[in-house]
Each structure stands twice: as C-alpha cells, then as structure tokens.
mmCIF file of C-alpha atoms in Angstrom:
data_model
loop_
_atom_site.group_PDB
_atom_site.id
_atom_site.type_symbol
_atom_site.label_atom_id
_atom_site.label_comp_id
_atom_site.label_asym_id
_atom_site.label_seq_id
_atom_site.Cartn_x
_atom_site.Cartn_y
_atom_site.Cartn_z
ATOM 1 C CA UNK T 1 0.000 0.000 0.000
ATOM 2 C CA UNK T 2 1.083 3.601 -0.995
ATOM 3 C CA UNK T 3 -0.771 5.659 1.905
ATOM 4 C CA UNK T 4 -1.419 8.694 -0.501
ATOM 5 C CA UNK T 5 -3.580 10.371 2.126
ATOM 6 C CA UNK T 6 -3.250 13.549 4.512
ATOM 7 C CA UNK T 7 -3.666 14.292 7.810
ATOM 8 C CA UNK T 8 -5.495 12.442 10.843
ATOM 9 C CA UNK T 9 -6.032 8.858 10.012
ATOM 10 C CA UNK T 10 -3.568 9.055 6.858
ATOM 11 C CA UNK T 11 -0.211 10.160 8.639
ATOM 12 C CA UNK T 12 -0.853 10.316 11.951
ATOM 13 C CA UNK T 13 -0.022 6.281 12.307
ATOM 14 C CA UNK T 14 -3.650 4.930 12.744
ATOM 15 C CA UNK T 15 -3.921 3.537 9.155
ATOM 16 C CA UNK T 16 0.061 2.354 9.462
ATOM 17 C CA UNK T 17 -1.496 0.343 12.508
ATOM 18 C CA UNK T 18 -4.510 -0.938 10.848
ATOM 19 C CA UNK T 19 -2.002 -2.301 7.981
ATOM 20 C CA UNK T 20 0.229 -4.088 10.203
ATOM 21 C CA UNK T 21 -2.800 -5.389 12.080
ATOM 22 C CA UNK T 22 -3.399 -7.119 8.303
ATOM 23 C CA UNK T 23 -0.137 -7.947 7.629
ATOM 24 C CA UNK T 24 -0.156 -5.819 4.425
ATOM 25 C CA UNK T 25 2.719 -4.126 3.453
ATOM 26 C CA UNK T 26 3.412 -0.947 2.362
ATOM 27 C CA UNK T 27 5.338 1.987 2.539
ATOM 28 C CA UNK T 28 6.673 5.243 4.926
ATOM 29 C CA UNK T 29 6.703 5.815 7.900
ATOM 30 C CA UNK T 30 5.681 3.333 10.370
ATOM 31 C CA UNK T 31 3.412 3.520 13.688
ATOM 32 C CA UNK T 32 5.637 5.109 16.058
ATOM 33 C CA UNK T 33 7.189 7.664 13.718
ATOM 34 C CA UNK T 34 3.618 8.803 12.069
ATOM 35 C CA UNK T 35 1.991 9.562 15.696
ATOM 36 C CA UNK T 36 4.667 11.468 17.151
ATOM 37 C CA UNK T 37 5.448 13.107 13.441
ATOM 38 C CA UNK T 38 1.546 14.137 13.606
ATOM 39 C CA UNK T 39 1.407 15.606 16.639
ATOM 40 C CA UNK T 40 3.239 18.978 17.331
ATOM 41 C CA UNK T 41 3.775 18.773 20.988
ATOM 42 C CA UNK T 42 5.280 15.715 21.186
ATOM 43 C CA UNK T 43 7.325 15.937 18.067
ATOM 44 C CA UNK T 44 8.972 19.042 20.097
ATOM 45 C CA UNK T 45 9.634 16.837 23.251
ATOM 46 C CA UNK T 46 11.259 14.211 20.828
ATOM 47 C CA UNK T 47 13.469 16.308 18.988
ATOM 48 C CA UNK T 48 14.602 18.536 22.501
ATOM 49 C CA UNK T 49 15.413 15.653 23.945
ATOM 50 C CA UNK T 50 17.623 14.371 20.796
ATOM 51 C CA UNK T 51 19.370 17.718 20.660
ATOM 52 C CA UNK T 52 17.625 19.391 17.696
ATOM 53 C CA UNK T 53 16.828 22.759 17.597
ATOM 54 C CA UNK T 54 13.353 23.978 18.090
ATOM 55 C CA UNK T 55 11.416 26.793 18.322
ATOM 56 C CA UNK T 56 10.604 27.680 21.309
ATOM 57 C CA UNK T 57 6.735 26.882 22.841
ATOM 58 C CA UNK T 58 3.998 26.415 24.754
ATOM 59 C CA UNK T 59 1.469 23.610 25.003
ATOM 60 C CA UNK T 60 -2.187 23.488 27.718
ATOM 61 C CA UNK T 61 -5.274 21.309 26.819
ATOM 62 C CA UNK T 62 -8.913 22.268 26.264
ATOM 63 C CA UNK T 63 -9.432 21.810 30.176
ATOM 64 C CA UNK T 64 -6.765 24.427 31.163
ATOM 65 C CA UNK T 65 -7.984 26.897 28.223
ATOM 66 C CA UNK T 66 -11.913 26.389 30.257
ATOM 67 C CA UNK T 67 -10.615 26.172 33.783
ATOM 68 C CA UNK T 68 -8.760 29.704 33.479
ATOM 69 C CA UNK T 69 -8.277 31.152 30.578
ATOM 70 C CA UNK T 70 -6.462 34.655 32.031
ATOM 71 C CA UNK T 71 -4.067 31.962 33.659
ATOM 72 C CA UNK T 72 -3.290 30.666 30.594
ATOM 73 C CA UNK T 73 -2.692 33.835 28.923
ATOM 74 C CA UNK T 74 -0.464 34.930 31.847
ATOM 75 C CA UNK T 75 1.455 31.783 31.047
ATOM 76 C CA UNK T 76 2.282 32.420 27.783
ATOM 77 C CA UNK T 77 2.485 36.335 27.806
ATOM 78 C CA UNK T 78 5.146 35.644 30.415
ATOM 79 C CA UNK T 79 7.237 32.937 28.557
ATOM 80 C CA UNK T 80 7.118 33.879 25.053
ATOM 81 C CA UNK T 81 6.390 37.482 23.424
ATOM 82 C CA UNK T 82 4.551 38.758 20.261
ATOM 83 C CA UNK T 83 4.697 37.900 17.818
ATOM 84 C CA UNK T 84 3.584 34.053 18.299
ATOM 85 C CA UNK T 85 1.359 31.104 16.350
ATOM 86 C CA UNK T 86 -1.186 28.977 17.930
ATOM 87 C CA UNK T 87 -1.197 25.457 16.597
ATOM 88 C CA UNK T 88 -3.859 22.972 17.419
ATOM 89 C CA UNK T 89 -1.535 20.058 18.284
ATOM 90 C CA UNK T 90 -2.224 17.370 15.332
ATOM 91 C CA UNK T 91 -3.794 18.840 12.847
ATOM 92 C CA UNK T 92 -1.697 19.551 10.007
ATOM 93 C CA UNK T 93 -1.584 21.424 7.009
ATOM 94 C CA UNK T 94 -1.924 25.107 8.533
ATOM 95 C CA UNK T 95 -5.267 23.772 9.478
ATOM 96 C CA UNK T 96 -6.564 26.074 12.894
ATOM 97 C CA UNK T 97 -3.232 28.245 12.646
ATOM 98 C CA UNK T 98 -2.843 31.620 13.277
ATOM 99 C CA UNK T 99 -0.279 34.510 14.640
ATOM 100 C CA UNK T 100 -1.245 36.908 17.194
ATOM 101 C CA UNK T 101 0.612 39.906 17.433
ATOM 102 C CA UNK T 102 -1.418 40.811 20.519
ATOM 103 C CA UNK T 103 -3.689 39.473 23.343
ATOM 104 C CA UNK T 104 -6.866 40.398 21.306
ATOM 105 C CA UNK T 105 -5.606 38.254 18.260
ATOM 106 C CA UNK T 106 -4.422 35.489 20.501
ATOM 107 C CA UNK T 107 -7.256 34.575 22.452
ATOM 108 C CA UNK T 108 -9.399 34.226 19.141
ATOM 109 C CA UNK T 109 -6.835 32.149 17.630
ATOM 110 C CA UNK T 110 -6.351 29.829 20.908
ATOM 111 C CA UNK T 111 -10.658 30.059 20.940
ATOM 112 C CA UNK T 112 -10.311 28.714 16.413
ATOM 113 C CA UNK T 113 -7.310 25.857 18.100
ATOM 114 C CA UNK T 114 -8.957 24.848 21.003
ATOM 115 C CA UNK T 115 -12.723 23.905 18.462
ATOM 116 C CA UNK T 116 -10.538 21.483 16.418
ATOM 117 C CA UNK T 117 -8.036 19.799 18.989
ATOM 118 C CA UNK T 118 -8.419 19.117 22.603
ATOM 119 C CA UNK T 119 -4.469 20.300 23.051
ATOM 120 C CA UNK T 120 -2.994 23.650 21.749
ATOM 121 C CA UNK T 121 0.816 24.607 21.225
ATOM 122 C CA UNK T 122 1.667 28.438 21.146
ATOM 123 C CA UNK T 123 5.110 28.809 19.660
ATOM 124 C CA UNK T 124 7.650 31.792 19.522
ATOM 125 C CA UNK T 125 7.451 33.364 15.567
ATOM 126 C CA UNK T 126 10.308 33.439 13.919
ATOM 127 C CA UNK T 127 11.030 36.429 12.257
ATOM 128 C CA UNK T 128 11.283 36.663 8.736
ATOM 129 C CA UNK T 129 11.790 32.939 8.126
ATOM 130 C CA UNK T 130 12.833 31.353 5.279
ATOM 131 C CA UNK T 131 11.242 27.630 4.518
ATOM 132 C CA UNK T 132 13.304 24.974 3.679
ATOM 133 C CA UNK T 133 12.480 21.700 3.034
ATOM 134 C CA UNK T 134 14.290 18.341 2.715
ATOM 135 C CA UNK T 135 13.236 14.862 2.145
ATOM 136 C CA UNK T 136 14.563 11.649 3.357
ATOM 137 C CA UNK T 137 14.805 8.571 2.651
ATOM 138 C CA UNK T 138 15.603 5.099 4.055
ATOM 139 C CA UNK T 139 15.907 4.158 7.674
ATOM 140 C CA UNK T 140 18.200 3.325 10.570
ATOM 141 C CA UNK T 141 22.377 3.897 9.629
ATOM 142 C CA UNK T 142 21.115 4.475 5.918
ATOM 143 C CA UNK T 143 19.174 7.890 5.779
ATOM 144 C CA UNK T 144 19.571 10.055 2.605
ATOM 145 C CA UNK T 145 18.348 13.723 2.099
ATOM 146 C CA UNK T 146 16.904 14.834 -0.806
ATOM 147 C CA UNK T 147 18.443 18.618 -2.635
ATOM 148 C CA UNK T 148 16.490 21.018 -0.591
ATOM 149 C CA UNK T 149 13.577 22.941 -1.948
ATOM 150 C CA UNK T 150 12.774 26.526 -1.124
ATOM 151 C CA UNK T 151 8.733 26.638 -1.674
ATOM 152 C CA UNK T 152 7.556 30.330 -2.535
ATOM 153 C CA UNK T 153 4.634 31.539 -0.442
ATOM 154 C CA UNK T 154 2.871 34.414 -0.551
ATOM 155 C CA UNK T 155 1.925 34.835 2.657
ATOM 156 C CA UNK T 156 3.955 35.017 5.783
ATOM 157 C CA UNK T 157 3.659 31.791 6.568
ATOM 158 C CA UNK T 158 1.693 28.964 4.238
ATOM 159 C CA UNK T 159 -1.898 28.696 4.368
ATOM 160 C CA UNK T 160 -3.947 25.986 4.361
ATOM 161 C CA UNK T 161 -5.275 27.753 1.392
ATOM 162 C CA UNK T 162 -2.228 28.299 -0.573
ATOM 163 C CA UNK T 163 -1.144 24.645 0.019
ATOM 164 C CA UNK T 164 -4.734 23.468 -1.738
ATOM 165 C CA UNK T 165 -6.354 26.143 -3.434
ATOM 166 C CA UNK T 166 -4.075 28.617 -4.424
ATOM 167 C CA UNK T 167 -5.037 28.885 -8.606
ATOM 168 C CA UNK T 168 -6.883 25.700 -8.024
ATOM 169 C CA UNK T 169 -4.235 23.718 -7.548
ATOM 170 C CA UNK T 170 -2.583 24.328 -4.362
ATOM 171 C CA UNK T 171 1.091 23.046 -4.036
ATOM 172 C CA UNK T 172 0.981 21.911 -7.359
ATOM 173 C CA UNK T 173 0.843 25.054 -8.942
ATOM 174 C CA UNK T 174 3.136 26.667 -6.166
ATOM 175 C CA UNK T 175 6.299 28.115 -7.034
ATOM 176 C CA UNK T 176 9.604 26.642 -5.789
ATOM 177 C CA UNK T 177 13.128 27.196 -6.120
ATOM 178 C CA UNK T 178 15.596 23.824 -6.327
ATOM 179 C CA UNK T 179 17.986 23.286 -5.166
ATOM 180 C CA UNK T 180 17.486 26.387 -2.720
ATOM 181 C CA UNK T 181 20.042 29.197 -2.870
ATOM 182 C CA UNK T 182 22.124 28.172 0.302
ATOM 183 C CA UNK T 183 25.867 27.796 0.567
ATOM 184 C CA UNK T 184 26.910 24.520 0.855
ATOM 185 C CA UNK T 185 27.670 25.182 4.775
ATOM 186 C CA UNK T 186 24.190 25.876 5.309
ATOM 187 C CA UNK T 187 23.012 23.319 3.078
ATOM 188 C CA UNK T 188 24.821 20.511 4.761
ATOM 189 C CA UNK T 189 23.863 22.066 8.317
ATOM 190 C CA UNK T 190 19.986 21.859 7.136
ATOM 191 C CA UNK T 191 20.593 17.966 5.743
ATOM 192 C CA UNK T 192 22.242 16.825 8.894
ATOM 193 C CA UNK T 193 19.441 18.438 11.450
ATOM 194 C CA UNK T 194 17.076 16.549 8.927
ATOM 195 C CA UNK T 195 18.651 13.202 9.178
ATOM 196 C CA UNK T 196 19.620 13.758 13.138
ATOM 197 C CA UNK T 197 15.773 14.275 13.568
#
C-alpha cells in the first residue's frame, strides 16, 4: 500500500497500525514515527530531547484553556512574546493556525485551536523565516536527504489555502526554487538536522 492520504487517520499512524494489524505491506513511515510526526507537541519533546533545535513553545489542553483562561494567557504572555502562532496540536496542514501579534488576536486564535483539537501549542514566531524543506529517505544507519527545496509563499507563513487552493491547484501550482540558494555550509547544516531528527 502507498498511503497517498493527509492528515489524521492518513499520517498520523492509525492507518500504518490498521495495515500491520493485516499484515499488508506498504510503505513510509511506520506507527511510532507517524503519531509522534503528527502531533506537534510531542514531536517538540522528541526532537529537545535528541538535541535538535526547536522553536521555542507552549502547550495546555482544552481543560486548562476552560478552567482559566487569564491563567493561561499569563502563562504564555510571560514565557514567550509577540509575535507568536497557535497550533492545534495534530492537525496539520496550517489547518486552525494563526499569529497573534497581541492578546486580542491570541485569544481568538487559541478560541479557532482549542474547536478542532483538545491540546494547543503556542510557539515563539520566527522572524522573517525562510522555509526549507528536505526529504529523506531510508531508515536506521542508511538515511539520505533529498536537494532542498525553497517553496515560494505568498503569505507570511503557508496557508492551508495556498497549500490546496491557491489557482486551483494548491502546491501543485506553487512556485519553488531547487535546489534552494544556500551555501553549501548551510546546506549541509539543514541535511544533517534533517537526518539527526
């Protein structure tokens, strides 16, 4: 099986499961790697732990958001600063995502996260980013990366409407630049976070 499907119950390891529960084969990521790679918060814990850099964050759960919301506010005014993004945890494809660039801005976009996902994660923006991406392949002592891609947005940050809609064809139709203009210090820096993640 080629699991051509996106999102919750196509990467988030719940149809990986329900294939090895069949003993059908197929191909990607497996269980382990699919649930963790899905959700957000724990993806961060993962990849802190391993000594990868992330951006800095913070995560609460639909019953903290209810319970006290000015507490949770307090939290995050107090450990981060604006500009930040609220993320529900595992939906992906900029589904629920938004930046606040003040407390007005950030309690509706915690109020849009907290609808779709019963945990949110509030991360640190990164000012004018650039977005890289890089593919691998393989497994174990044997992991290649692909030549990176620099994908053209339009926006600050991608949309879930540029990724699918954008001139009717979303990413398809998306602009890119390959192999991305790095120097090849940067490029192998990018590659080797990749493959220690």
């Amino acid at each position: 099986v080629f699991p051509a499907i996106h999102g919750s119950h196509g990467e988030d390891g719940t149809i990986q499961g329900l294939l090895e529960l069949a003993d059908i084969a197929y191909v990607g990521c497996g269980v382990m790697a699919s649930a963790i790679a899905n959700d957000k918060i724990m993806s961060k814990i993962v990849l802190s732990q391993q000594g990868v850099p992330i951006v800095e964050g913070v995560s609460f759960s639909r019953g903290e958001w209810l319970e006290s919301s000015d507490k949770v506010i307090s939290h995050l005014i107090h450990e981060l600063h604006y500009p930040m993004f609220v993320k529900p945890a595992t939906l992906g494809s900029s589904i629920g995502i938004g930046k606040a660039n003040d407390e007005t801005l950030l309690r509706a976009h915690i109020e849009v996260a907290i609808s779709l996902d019963r945990r949110v994660l509030v991360e640190q923006a990164v000012e004018d980013p650039t977005e890289i991406n890089c593919a691998l392949i393989g497994s174990e002592h044997d992991i290649q990366a692909s030549v990176l891609e620099q994908p053209v947005s339009l926006a600050q940050f991608l949309t879930f409407e540029e990724k699918y809609t954008r001139g009717g064809e979303g990413m398809k139709s998306a602009e890119r630049i390959i192999p991305a203009p790095l120097n090849d210090d940067l490029t192998a820096k990018i590659k080797g976070i990749a493959i220690q993640a």
